[in-house]
Amino acid sequence: MSKLVLTIWLGVMAAIMLVPIVLTFTNSLMMEREIGLNYDLIGQMTDAAAGGKFVNLKVLPDWLSLEQYLHILVLAPKFLRMFWNSAALVVPIIAGQTAVAALAAYAFAKLRFFGRDKLFLLYLMTMLMPFQVTLVPNYMVVDKLGLMNSGAAIILPGIFGAFGVFMLRQFMAHIPFAYTEAAKIDGAGSWTIFARIILPLAKPGLAALTVLLFVDYWNMIEQPIIFLQDASMQPLSLYLAYIDKEARGIGFAASALYMTPMVLLFLYAESYFIEGVQLSGIKG
Amino acid sequence: MDLDETAAQSRKRKIRRFAALFFGLLIVLTLTGNTLQALTLPKVYTAQANRGELAHAFKGTGTVVPAEMKELANPAGWKVAHVLVKQGERVSKGQTLVQYDDSEAKQQLAEAQSALKKLQLSMEGLEHSYILAVTDGDESAKLSAKLAIETAKLDIADQKQRIQFQQAGRAENQRLTAPFDGVVAAIGATEGLGSSGAPDIQLTNAAKGFQVEMLIPSTIAELLSEGDLLELQLTGEEQRMLEGRVAAMKSDSLGGNAGDLGGGGAGAGGQGQGAVSSTLLTLAVVDGKGLKGGERVELNLSKVKSAAAILIPNDAVHKDVDGAYVYTVEEHQGPLGNAYYVARTPIEIADANETTTAVSQGLFDQQNVIVNSSEPVIDGVRVRY
């Protein structure tokens, strides 16, 4: 009985979570006018023009239209350009941060050295501070390094982010010492242990980190706004900011395309992701 | 467990496939973006603006006509007896052209002569009565007879003069003579008939030469001044060049279409193409030897008005309340290739003929202006180029 209640409860919650995503996809297939009919009335309970009926949020388009997609994919090259800008920022960050974080996490989790836990705590401190706090020093450093208005201003801080180190350390801490000790007895060095034992076992953690980093950096707003003044270099996350009320249809289509890589990545790494998040103790 | 594993594997494969499709599509669209875009954009056709001189050209035909034509009328209104010349015949001064029937005049002369005779006869009677008065010694009769004789003498003199005058008039009105060397242009006289209202003979004055009149557009007429020499091509059997001197120019405000100039309507004072106010140009033929009148001549005019300017086709010029403008193509360079946009460029028109406009301001040499487009374009529209 309690299972049924739980199922219903979760079903309702899942439906609420899914509504925006579903609406984004369906609205992206509507004509601009139809979207206007849908959303101009939001905030009012009844539709005076339709004889005082309740506002009807349409889910299915009256007339299926790929016009919005045609516009952003063919007519306006801006979207695609920003899409690849995003990819060019996110891919190096993920590759770099997982590589750096895996090595650092291995050290923090499996190697013994003086001041290890204190150093890790210091590392965590940077993670605890929100981006806005470190914004000014960050800006000054980037400026002094002459990286303003270049992708490196975003990629380099991204690669050395503390989150990956923290998450992978938590994950690797759960790998029993028995494995590493057995390898050590067999004569394996630190590198062999890392590459042959820890890394394969940390796969779910790496997958989870990849998904989380992707979501984090695919959606970043502050960094590109501050460090990339050149509009032609800005990533897709800023595209929606350029869309005004008259082009909502384009906004929906852009949003649908915008979240596609994230959804695909999540679906692909779903099982690893859940395992990784569970084991590393990061939830929610 | 195995089943789960297989299901998970196939799910992953599906996701992989979809991801590949998604990114493949995006890559293809990115690479072909410019091409696809180009296909959906209006295509514009441009012409290059060039520095040069704007020539006003005109080609028209006209007819050679004598400069002076004299209409010779029947002097007395008598019947025509003989016409002695033919149309087109060259005549010299004093030559008789038409002879008239003078029988009426003859009659009048005979009457006058018989009246004179009567007067002379009555004179004899008066002399006789005078002699009688003298022999009678009648003074008063003698005086009155003398007065009568004197009166009769005056009458006779009068009558003689009248006869003389009539004789002279008859000699003069009997025939029509050429007042100068010339060519008979038209004959109105018909033998056996009196005056028909039209002049009996139309005679052209060979000394005054020939002229050509034609309507030319005023824009070109402005570039001509009196005394200018223009070349005329004689068409027809005898093809040779004539020279014409601009003798007179009279603006023809009623504005028939001059020559081959197309339409245009009544755009009085309009600048540029279309405004067709024309001018009647009179050219005096410099050496009219061998001309008879009626020959067709062709005039080819080409005149430059202003100094060198930027020349563009008339099709590229647009006008609205803000003045004249052209659409130029602006190139915007982007990381994914160049984009072309239509830009409205105001210009100042210096001069124009039927095909070309000379621009004094707003354009530079070698600039591309839009002449035509597959769809109507306005300022700021992206186009294919």
XYZ file of N, CA and C in Angstrom, chain A residues 126-283:
474
model
N 37.949 26.712 -1.493
C 37.690 27.418 -2.761
C 36.340 26.999 -3.332
N 35.988 25.754 -3.073
C 34.710 25.264 -3.607
C 33.529 25.848 -2.851
N 33.770 26.131 -1.583
C 32.678 26.634 -0.765
C 32.311 28.065 -1.135
N 33.261 28.768 -1.709
C 32.967 30.160 -2.064
C 32.283 30.226 -3.423
N 31.196 30.956 -3.491
C 30.535 31.073 -4.795
C 31.379 31.905 -5.766
N 31.046 31.753 -7.009
C 31.829 32.410 -8.063
C 31.905 33.919 -7.871
N 30.822 34.502 -7.417
C 30.770 35.952 -7.272
C 31.812 36.461 -6.283
N 32.125 35.633 -5.299
C 33.094 36.065 -4.288
C 34.499 36.147 -4.886
N 34.805 35.166 -5.699
C 36.149 35.136 -6.276
C 36.227 35.893 -7.598
N 35.159 36.545 -7.932
C 35.086 37.194 -9.250
C 36.183 38.241 -9.449
N 36.322 39.124 -8.477
C 37.272 40.223 -8.658
C 38.712 39.722 -8.737
N 39.168 38.894 -7.771
C 40.537 38.378 -7.918
C 40.711 37.567 -9.201
N 39.698 36.807 -9.529
C 39.738 36.035 -10.774
C 39.962 36.947 -11.973
N 39.205 38.034 -11.986
C 39.278 38.977 -13.096
C 40.677 39.568 -13.190
N 41.217 39.921 -12.011
C 42.537 40.539 -12.007
C 43.604 39.574 -12.505
N 43.483 38.330 -12.070
C 44.466 37.339 -12.502
C 44.388 37.144 -14.020
N 43.175 36.987 -14.485
C 42.993 36.775 -15.931
C 43.539 37.968 -16.715
N 43.272 39.150 -16.203
C 43.729 40.363 -16.872
C 45.257 40.424 -16.893
N 45.858 40.112 -15.744
C 47.334 40.163 -15.646
C 47.977 39.120 -16.559
N 47.307 37.989 -16.695
C 47.856 36.943 -17.562
C 47.602 37.251 -19.038
N 46.869 38.306 -19.294
C 46.584 38.679 -20.681
C 45.639 37.706 -21.355
N 44.758 37.130 -20.595
C 43.844 36.137 -21.179
C 42.447 36.696 -21.441
N 42.274 37.996 -21.190
C 40.941 38.553 -21.401
C 40.478 38.317 -22.834
N 39.198 38.084 -22.949
C 38.599 37.903 -24.266
C 39.172 36.700 -25.009
N 39.586 35.692 -24.275
C 40.003 34.453 -24.944
C 39.413 33.273 -24.176
N 39.281 32.170 -24.869
C 38.667 30.994 -24.255
C 39.447 30.517 -23.033
N 40.762 30.744 -23.028
C 41.602 30.278 -21.918
C 41.156 30.885 -20.595
N 40.594 32.086 -20.625
C 40.139 32.745 -19.405
C 39.058 31.932 -18.708
N 38.369 31.126 -19.464
C 37.315 30.297 -18.885
C 37.794 28.859 -18.718
N 38.567 28.392 -19.690
C 38.984 26.983 -19.676
C 39.968 26.701 -18.532
N 40.970 27.556 -18.374
C 41.995 27.282 -17.360
C 41.427 27.233 -15.940
N 40.665 28.222 -15.488
C 40.064 28.092 -14.153
C 39.140 26.889 -14.071
N 38.518 26.566 -15.189
C 37.605 25.424 -15.208
C 38.341 24.118 -14.981
N 39.499 23.980 -15.632
C 40.260 22.733 -15.519
C 40.693 22.492 -14.068
N 41.045 23.593 -13.403
C 41.574 23.420 -12.051
C 40.527 23.683 -10.972
N 39.306 23.434 -11.302
C 38.242 23.579 -10.315
C 38.355 22.520 -9.212
N 37.874 22.873 -8.062
C 38.031 21.983 -6.906
C 36.952 20.910 -6.831
N 35.853 21.155 -7.504
C 34.721 20.246 -7.377
C 35.055 18.816 -7.787
N 35.755 18.688 -8.901
C 36.111 17.364 -9.399
C 37.003 16.624 -8.417
N 37.962 17.351 -7.859
C 38.881 16.740 -6.899
C 38.085 16.229 -5.699
N 37.193 17.090 -5.199
C 36.389 16.728 -4.041
C 35.540 15.495 -4.328
N 34.855 15.525 -5.454
C 33.925 14.449 -5.746
C 34.645 13.124 -5.963
N 35.740 13.162 -6.716
C 36.455 11.916 -6.999
C 37.161 11.395 -5.750
N 37.616 12.330 -4.892
C 38.248 11.871 -3.648
C 37.218 11.124 -2.813
N 36.006 11.660 -2.707
C 34.965 10.994 -1.946
C 34.693 9.609 -2.535
N 34.688 9.574 -3.871
C 34.397 8.307 -4.537
C 35.512 7.293 -4.303
N 36.748 7.759 -4.463
C 37.893 6.847 -4.339
C 38.089 6.403 -2.890
N 37.662 7.227 -1.955
C 37.788 6.860 -0.542
C 37.008 5.589 -0.240
N 35.980 5.343 -1.051
C 35.180 4.144 -0.853
C 35.808 2.898 -1.457
N 36.839 3.068 -2.251
C 37.517 1.888 -2.806
C 38.388 1.294 -1.687
N 38.171 0.052 -1.348
C 38.895 -0.517 -0.202
C 40.410 -0.476 -0.385
N 41.106 -0.192 0.722
C 42.568 -0.177 0.681
C 43.134 -1.539 0.317
N 42.329 -2.595 0.565
C 42.785 -3.962 0.277
C 43.258 -4.099 -1.165
N 42.571 -3.439 -2.099
C 42.944 -3.525 -3.522
C 44.327 -2.935 -3.735
N 44.502 -1.719 -3.226
C 45.778 -1.048 -3.476
C 46.921 -1.757 -2.759
N 46.599 -2.258 -1.567
C 47.667 -2.944 -0.827
C 48.058 -4.239 -1.522
N 47.089 -4.948 -2.019
C 47.380 -6.180 -2.750
C 48.257 -5.885 -3.959
N 47.975 -4.803 -4.630
C 48.766 -4.440 -5.805
C 50.181 -4.070 -5.395
N 50.265 -3.342 -4.264
C 51.572 -2.936 -3.782
C 52.433 -4.165 -3.464
N 51.805 -5.173 -2.847
C 52.536 -6.402 -2.511
C 53.018 -7.077 -3.784
N 52.230 -6.980 -4.825
C 52.635 -7.572 -6.115
C 53.659 -6.716 -6.845
N 54.042 -5.593 -6.217
C 55.114 -4.794 -6.798
C 54.676 -3.648 -7.666
N 53.415 -3.275 -7.562
C 52.939 -2.182 -8.413
C 53.300 -0.835 -7.788
N 53.694 0.108 -8.646
C 53.989 1.463 -8.185
C 52.707 2.274 -8.097
N 52.844 3.516 -7.653
C 51.676 4.396 -7.509
C 50.932 4.581 -8.832
N 51.708 4.793 -9.908
C 51.091 5.035 -11.218
C 50.297 3.822 -11.703
N 50.905 2.608 -11.526
C 50.234 1.385 -11.945
C 48.945 1.197 -11.157
N 49.047 1.439 -9.852
C 47.848 1.283 -9.021
C 46.758 2.237 -9.512
N 47.159 3.486 -9.802
C 46.181 4.482 -10.260
C 45.550 4.080 -11.590
N 46.425 3.720 -12.514
C 45.944 3.479 -13.873
C 45.229 2.146 -14.001
N 45.704 1.108 -13.295
C 45.173 -0.231 -13.493
C 44.058 -0.585 -12.513
N 44.068 0.041 -11.319
C 43.080 -0.371 -10.320
C 42.089 0.752 -9.996
N 42.613 1.903 -9.618
C 41.733 2.978 -9.156
C 40.871 3.519 -10.292
N 41.533 3.829 -11.401
C 40.796 4.463 -12.505
C 39.640 3.602 -13.013
N 39.870 2.302 -13.295
C 38.722 1.488 -13.745
C 37.622 1.423 -12.700
N 38.004 1.388 -11.440
C 36.983 1.307 -10.402
C 36.256 2.646 -10.235
N 36.918 3.726 -10.612
C 36.317 5.055 -10.418
C 35.468 5.472 -11.612
N 35.279 4.570 -12.558
C 34.528 4.898 -13.778
C 33.171 5.554 -13.497
N 32.344 4.978 -12.597
C 31.062 5.645 -12.333
C 31.258 7.054 -11.797
N 32.270 7.231 -10.969
C 32.555 8.574 -10.440
C 32.928 9.527 -11.549
N 33.778 9.074 -12.482
C 34.177 9.922 -13.609
C 32.961 10.270 -14.470
N 32.096 9.269 -14.668
C 30.895 9.512 -15.473
C 30.011 10.550 -14.807
N 29.814 10.387 -13.503
C 28.983 11.345 -12.795
C 29.601 12.735 -12.855
N 30.934 12.777 -12.673
C 31.623 14.070 -12.731
C 31.445 14.712 -14.105
N 31.591 13.894 -15.134
C 31.431 14.421 -16.495
C 30.055 15.055 -16.671
N 29.024 14.330 -16.261
C 27.665 14.858 -16.423
C 27.490 16.146 -15.631
N 27.953 16.136 -14.384
C 27.773 17.319 -13.544
C 28.559 18.519 -14.085
N 29.778 18.244 -14.525
C 30.585 19.333 -15.080
C 29.956 19.876 -16.356
N 29.462 18.936 -17.141
C 28.851 19.366 -18.401
C 27.683 20.306 -18.124
N 26.817 19.873 -17.210
C 25.659 20.709 -16.873
C 26.132 22.052 -16.340
N 27.114 22.003 -15.471
C 27.613 23.221 -14.848
C 28.169 24.199 -15.881
N 29.052 23.692 -16.745
C 29.729 24.613 -17.669
C 28.923 24.905 -18.928
N 28.074 23.989 -19.293
C 27.194 24.249 -20.451
C 26.249 25.412 -20.109
N 25.917 25.523 -18.830
C 24.981 26.550 -18.398
C 25.650 27.801 -17.848
N 26.968 27.880 -17.924
C 27.610 29.021 -17.263
C 27.215 30.333 -17.951
N 27.024 31.331 -17.103
C 26.599 32.633 -17.594
C 27.620 33.710 -17.217
N 27.997 33.709 -15.946
C 28.826 34.825 -15.449
C 30.186 34.875 -16.134
N 30.863 33.729 -16.194
C 32.218 33.740 -16.728
C 32.264 34.298 -18.155
N 31.470 33.755 -19.076
C 31.558 34.306 -20.438
C 31.137 35.765 -20.516
N 30.157 36.163 -19.704
C 29.734 37.564 -19.778
C 30.884 38.474 -19.377
N 31.635 38.028 -18.387
C 32.689 38.901 -17.866
C 33.969 38.802 -18.695
N 34.312 37.584 -19.082
C 35.617 37.412 -19.718
C 35.576 37.470 -21.247
N 34.422 37.305 -21.827
C 34.355 37.307 -23.299
C 33.495 38.477 -23.779
N 34.154 39.563 -24.076
C 33.377 40.708 -24.568
C 33.001 40.536 -26.042
N 33.837 39.822 -26.738
C 33.601 39.626 -28.165
C 32.380 38.715 -28.357
N 31.334 39.289 -28.938
C 30.079 38.546 -29.060
C 30.255 37.282 -29.893
N 31.209 37.295 -30.809
C 31.354 36.127 -31.688
C 31.984 34.950 -30.951
N 32.489 35.172 -29.737
C 33.117 34.082 -28.994
C 32.213 33.543 -27.896
N 31.088 34.196 -27.673
C 30.264 33.825 -26.530
C 29.554 32.491 -26.743
N 29.370 31.743 -25.677
C 28.749 30.419 -25.792
C 27.223 30.493 -25.857
N 26.657 29.367 -26.114
C 25.217 29.257 -26.332
C 24.406 29.656 -25.099
N 24.998 29.513 -23.932
C 24.241 29.831 -22.716
C 23.806 31.301 -22.715
N 24.483 32.120 -23.489
C 24.093 33.530 -23.538
C 23.105 33.812 -24.668
N 22.869 32.814 -25.491
C 22.007 33.042 -26.663
C 20.603 33.445 -26.251
N 20.087 32.734 -25.249
C 18.694 32.987 -24.854
C 18.515 34.406 -24.342
N 19.592 34.974 -23.813
C 19.492 36.345 -23.321
C 19.220 37.321 -24.456
N 19.598 36.938 -25.674
C 19.407 37.846 -26.810
C 18.006 37.753 -27.414
N 17.255 36.786 -26.962
C 15.947 36.574 -27.580
C 14.894 37.400 -26.861
N 14.154 38.161 -27.625
C 13.141 38.998 -26.992
C 11.769 38.347 -27.118
N 10.799 39.037 -26.586
C 9.460 38.479 -26.493
C 8.878 38.125 -27.869
N 9.268 38.898 -28.873
C 8.696 38.688 -30.206
C 9.213 37.411 -30.841
N 10.303 36.867 -30.278
C 10.877 35.670 -30.902
C 10.838 34.494 -29.942
N 9.736 34.361 -29.215
C 9.649 33.282 -28.230
C 9.765 31.920 -28.882
N 9.190 31.816 -30.074
C 9.248 30.537 -30.774
C 10.679 30.099 -30.975
N 11.500 31.068 -31.384
C 12.919 30.768 -31.578
C 13.544 30.383 -30.245
N 13.106 31.056 -29.198
C 13.619 30.745 -27.865
C 13.336 29.304 -27.474
N 12.125 28.857 -27.784
C 11.781 27.481 -27.440
C 12.607 26.490 -28.252
N 12.727 26.749 -29.525
C 13.503 25.844 -30.371
C 14.954 25.824 -29.924
N 15.477 27.021 -29.617
C 16.863 27.093 -29.168
C 17.033 26.338 -27.854
N 16.055 26.496 -26.961
C 16.141 25.799 -25.670
C 16.125 24.289 -25.869
N 15.262 23.843 -26.790
C 15.161 22.409 -27.037
C 16.494 21.862 -27.525
N 17.100 22.588 -28.469
C 18.390 22.140 -28.984
C 19.473 22.285 -27.916
N 19.302 23.320 -27.121
C 20.288 23.624 -26.087
C 20.382 22.490 -25.079
N 19.243 21.923 -24.719
C 19.312 20.892 -23.681
C 19.510 19.490 -24.240
N 19.443 19.358 -25.554
C 19.604 18.025 -26.142
C 20.927 17.344 -25.752
N 22.073 18.025 -25.872
C 23.320 17.334 -25.500
C 23.315 16.885 -24.040
N 22.770 17.716 -23.159
C 22.717 17.363 -21.741
C 21.856 16.128 -21.511
N 20.697 16.150 -22.145
C 19.777 15.021 -21.972
C 20.411 13.738 -22.498
N 21.049 13.846 -23.665
C 21.682 12.667 -24.247
C 22.783 12.140 -23.336
N 23.593 13.049 -22.851
C 24.703 12.646 -21.991
C 24.178 11.987 -20.721
N 23.140 12.572 -20.175
C 22.575 12.007 -18.946
C 22.010 10.614 -19.194
N 21.255 10.496 -20.269
C 20.660 9.190 -20.563
C 21.740 8.143 -20.795
N 22.806 8.563 -21.442
C 23.875 7.624 -21.777
C 24.580 7.155 -20.510
N 24.857 8.095 -19.628
C 25.655 7.756 -18.454
C 24.796 7.580 -17.207
N 23.518 7.368 -17.430
C 22.571 7.374 -16.320
C 22.948 6.398 -15.193
N 23.216 5.142 -15.570
C 23.474 4.135 -14.535
C 24.754 4.453 -13.756
N 25.810 4.838 -14.506
C 27.061 5.232 -13.856
C 26.827 6.425 -12.947
N 26.055 7.352 -13.493
C 25.830 8.614 -12.799
C 25.221 8.371 -11.430
N 24.162 7.554 -11.407
C 23.478 7.302 -10.141
C 24.423 6.620 -9.153
N 25.152 5.644 -9.653
C 26.106 4.916 -8.821
C 27.178 5.859 -8.278
N 27.683 6.695 -9.201
C 28.757 7.613 -8.824
C 28.300 8.603 -7.782
N 27.126 9.140 -7.975
C 26.626 10.132 -7.037
C 26.364 9.494 -5.680
N 25.831 8.273 -5.723
C 25.552 7.573 -4.466
C 26.836 7.323 -3.687
N 27.841 6.792 -4.389
C 29.059 6.379 -3.710
C 29.894 7.567 -3.223
N 29.830 8.650 -3.983
C 30.644 9.782 -3.574
C 29.952 10.602 -2.491
N 28.716 10.218 -2.189
C 28.014 10.891 -1.111
C 27.456 12.228 -1.512
N 27.467 12.538 -2.839
C 26.885 13.800 -3.289
C 25.478 13.513 -3.785
N 24.544 14.127 -3.197
C 23.163 13.902 -3.639
C 22.448 15.218 -3.791
